[in-house]
């Protein structure tokens, strides 16, 4: 790898690093970068798309299908960049045609006197949601997290 590319990789985000590795067909390096957790929703969507591209390039159909299901749940109306492999777009559209819709979290809350309650439902989850919780505080005090 060229020194300039090494410097670029050192100063870029995981999304940019993964893209560069995929462009260079360095699939093992791309796989390593793509295993890092996303810090934002936008990064999660981009990393999911890039993982799908990796699986497509390697002919790994089962993981490709799983990543595309996640991508559909996260971004049901994904607008792909013109440079994205058209086979990926076609596969995405096929998965979307079979999907129930985007990931949704519905929250219902009720207040009865001094008692509050909340109920949450997750729809169209394809393994993205691990747990739900809410945060509350009393009289401007410290925030406390509680599971739903």
Short mmCIF file of C-alpha atoms in Angstrom, two decimals:
data_model
loop_
_atom_site.label_atom_id
_atom_site.label_comp_id
_atom_site.label_asym_id
_atom_site.label_seq_id
_atom_site.Cartn_x
_atom_site.Cartn_y
_atom_site.Cartn_z
CA UNK A 1 0.00 0.00 0.00
CA UNK A 2 1.30 3.44 -0.86
CA UNK A 3 2.39 5.74 2.01
CA UNK A 4 -0.13 8.42 0.93
CA UNK A 5 -2.95 5.88 1.12
CA UNK A 6 -1.76 4.77 4.56
CA UNK A 7 -1.88 8.39 5.78
CA UNK A 8 -5.36 8.84 4.31
CA UNK A 9 -6.59 5.67 6.02
CA UNK A 10 -5.17 6.77 9.36
CA UNK A 11 -7.09 10.06 9.27
CA UNK A 12 -10.42 8.86 7.88
CA UNK A 13 -13.63 7.46 9.34
CA UNK A 14 -14.44 3.74 9.34
CA UNK A 15 -16.89 4.35 6.48
CA UNK A 16 -14.19 6.03 4.37
CA UNK A 17 -11.64 3.36 5.32
CA UNK A 18 -14.00 0.54 4.35
CA UNK A 19 -14.78 2.22 1.02
CA UNK A 20 -11.08 2.56 0.24
CA UNK A 21 -10.40 -1.07 1.13
CA UNK A 22 -13.29 -2.24 -1.04
CA UNK A 23 -12.08 -0.11 -3.96
CA UNK A 24 -8.65 -1.69 -3.56
CA UNK A 25 -10.26 -5.17 -3.34
CA UNK A 26 -8.58 -5.59 0.06
CA UNK A 27 -11.49 -7.60 1.41
CA UNK A 28 -9.90 -8.77 4.66
CA UNK A 29 -8.98 -5.20 5.63
CA UNK A 30 -12.48 -4.07 4.68
CA UNK A 31 -14.01 -6.85 6.80
CA UNK A 32 -11.90 -5.78 9.78
CA UNK A 33 -12.99 -2.14 9.49
CA UNK A 34 -16.63 -3.11 8.92
CA UNK A 35 -16.69 -5.02 12.21
CA UNK A 36 -16.23 -1.80 14.20
CA UNK A 37 -19.41 -0.41 15.80
CA UNK A 38 -21.08 2.60 14.22
CA UNK A 39 -21.23 5.80 16.26
CA UNK A 40 -24.17 7.40 14.45
CA UNK A 41 -27.25 6.23 12.59
CA UNK A 42 -25.83 7.55 9.32
CA UNK A 43 -22.64 5.56 9.89
CA UNK A 44 -24.69 2.47 10.72
CA UNK A 45 -26.58 2.75 7.43
CA UNK A 46 -23.36 3.33 5.45
CA UNK A 47 -21.49 0.49 7.16
CA UNK A 48 -24.44 -1.85 6.56
CA UNK A 49 -24.42 -0.95 2.85
CA UNK A 50 -20.66 -1.50 2.68
CA UNK A 51 -20.94 -4.88 4.43
CA UNK A 52 -23.54 -5.84 1.82
CA UNK A 53 -21.12 -4.77 -0.94
CA UNK A 54 -18.38 -6.86 0.65
CA UNK A 55 -20.60 -9.95 0.77
CA UNK A 56 -21.71 -9.34 -2.82
CA UNK A 57 -18.07 -9.10 -3.98
CA UNK A 58 -17.20 -12.33 -2.17
CA UNK A 59 -20.30 -14.20 -3.33
CA UNK A 60 -21.53 -14.69 0.25
CA UNK A 61 -25.29 -14.87 -0.36
CA UNK A 62 -26.57 -15.62 3.16
CA UNK A 63 -24.74 -12.74 4.89
CA UNK A 64 -25.58 -10.48 1.92
CA UNK A 65 -29.27 -11.21 2.39
CA UNK A 66 -29.01 -10.48 6.14
CA UNK A 67 -27.26 -7.14 5.55
CA UNK A 68 -29.79 -6.15 2.90
CA UNK A 69 -32.64 -6.94 5.30
CA UNK A 70 -31.00 -4.67 7.86
CA UNK A 71 -30.47 -1.96 5.24
CA UNK A 72 -34.14 -2.11 4.23
CA UNK A 73 -35.21 -1.86 7.88
CA UNK A 74 -32.89 1.10 8.50
CA UNK A 75 -33.43 2.96 5.22
CA UNK A 76 -36.53 1.69 3.42
CA UNK A 77 -36.29 4.29 0.65
CA UNK A 78 -32.52 4.17 0.22
CA UNK A 79 -31.21 6.40 -2.55
CA UNK A 80 -28.01 4.73 -3.68
CA UNK A 81 -25.10 6.69 -5.10
CA UNK A 82 -24.75 6.24 -8.86
CA UNK A 83 -21.39 4.54 -8.31
CA UNK A 84 -22.91 1.67 -6.28
CA UNK A 85 -22.83 -1.73 -7.96
CA UNK A 86 -26.18 -2.10 -9.79
CA UNK A 87 -26.40 -5.73 -8.66
CA UNK A 88 -26.55 -4.52 -5.06
CA UNK A 89 -29.36 -2.10 -5.90
CA UNK A 90 -31.30 -4.87 -7.66
CA UNK A 91 -30.86 -7.21 -4.69
CA UNK A 92 -31.87 -4.44 -2.27
CA UNK A 93 -35.07 -3.78 -4.24
CA UNK A 94 -35.89 -7.51 -4.24
CA UNK A 95 -35.44 -7.69 -0.46
CA UNK A 96 -37.48 -4.52 0.02
CA UNK A 97 -40.32 -5.97 -2.06
CA UNK A 98 -40.54 -8.84 0.47
CA UNK A 99 -40.18 -6.67 3.60
CA UNK A 100 -43.03 -5.52 5.82
CA UNK A 101 -41.53 -2.03 6.03
CA UNK A 102 -38.94 0.04 7.82
CA UNK A 103 -37.94 -0.51 11.43
CA UNK A 104 -40.41 1.24 13.71
CA UNK A 105 -40.54 1.80 17.43
CA UNK A 106 -43.93 2.79 18.75
CA UNK A 107 -44.22 4.17 22.25
CA UNK A 108 -47.43 4.57 24.18
CA UNK A 109 -47.38 6.39 27.47
CA UNK A 110 -50.07 7.11 29.96
CA UNK A 111 -50.34 9.24 33.04
CA UNK A 112 -52.76 8.38 35.80
CA UNK A 113 -52.50 10.87 38.62
CA UNK A 114 -48.90 10.61 39.77
CA UNK A 115 -48.25 7.29 38.06
CA UNK A 116 -46.82 7.13 34.56
CA UNK A 117 -46.39 4.05 32.44
CA UNK A 118 -44.93 3.32 29.02
CA UNK A 119 -45.22 0.48 26.57
CA UNK A 120 -43.10 0.04 23.47
CA UNK A 121 -43.48 -2.10 20.38
CA UNK A 122 -40.84 -2.76 17.78
CA UNK A 123 -42.01 -3.55 14.27
CA UNK A 124 -40.01 -4.92 11.36
CA UNK A 125 -36.96 -5.71 13.46
CA UNK A 126 -34.42 -7.93 11.71
CA UNK A 127 -32.03 -8.27 14.62
CA UNK A 128 -31.21 -4.59 15.05
CA UNK A 129 -32.93 -3.94 18.38
CA UNK A 130 -31.41 -5.46 21.48
CA UNK A 131 -33.28 -3.58 24.18
CA UNK A 132 -35.35 -0.47 24.74
CA UNK A 133 -35.14 1.84 27.70
CA UNK A 134 -36.30 5.26 28.69
CA UNK A 135 -34.80 7.96 30.84
CA UNK A 136 -36.59 10.03 33.41
CA UNK A 137 -35.83 12.54 36.12
CA UNK A 138 -37.71 14.01 39.00
CA UNK A 139 -37.80 17.74 39.70
CA UNK A 140 -34.82 18.62 37.49
CA UNK A 141 -32.76 15.93 39.24
CA UNK A 142 -30.42 13.34 37.82
CA UNK A 143 -31.59 11.38 34.77
CA UNK A 144 -32.24 7.70 35.45
CA UNK A 145 -32.52 4.95 32.81
CA UNK A 146 -35.07 2.18 33.12
CA UNK A 147 -35.86 -0.71 30.78
CA UNK A 148 -39.17 -0.92 29.00
#
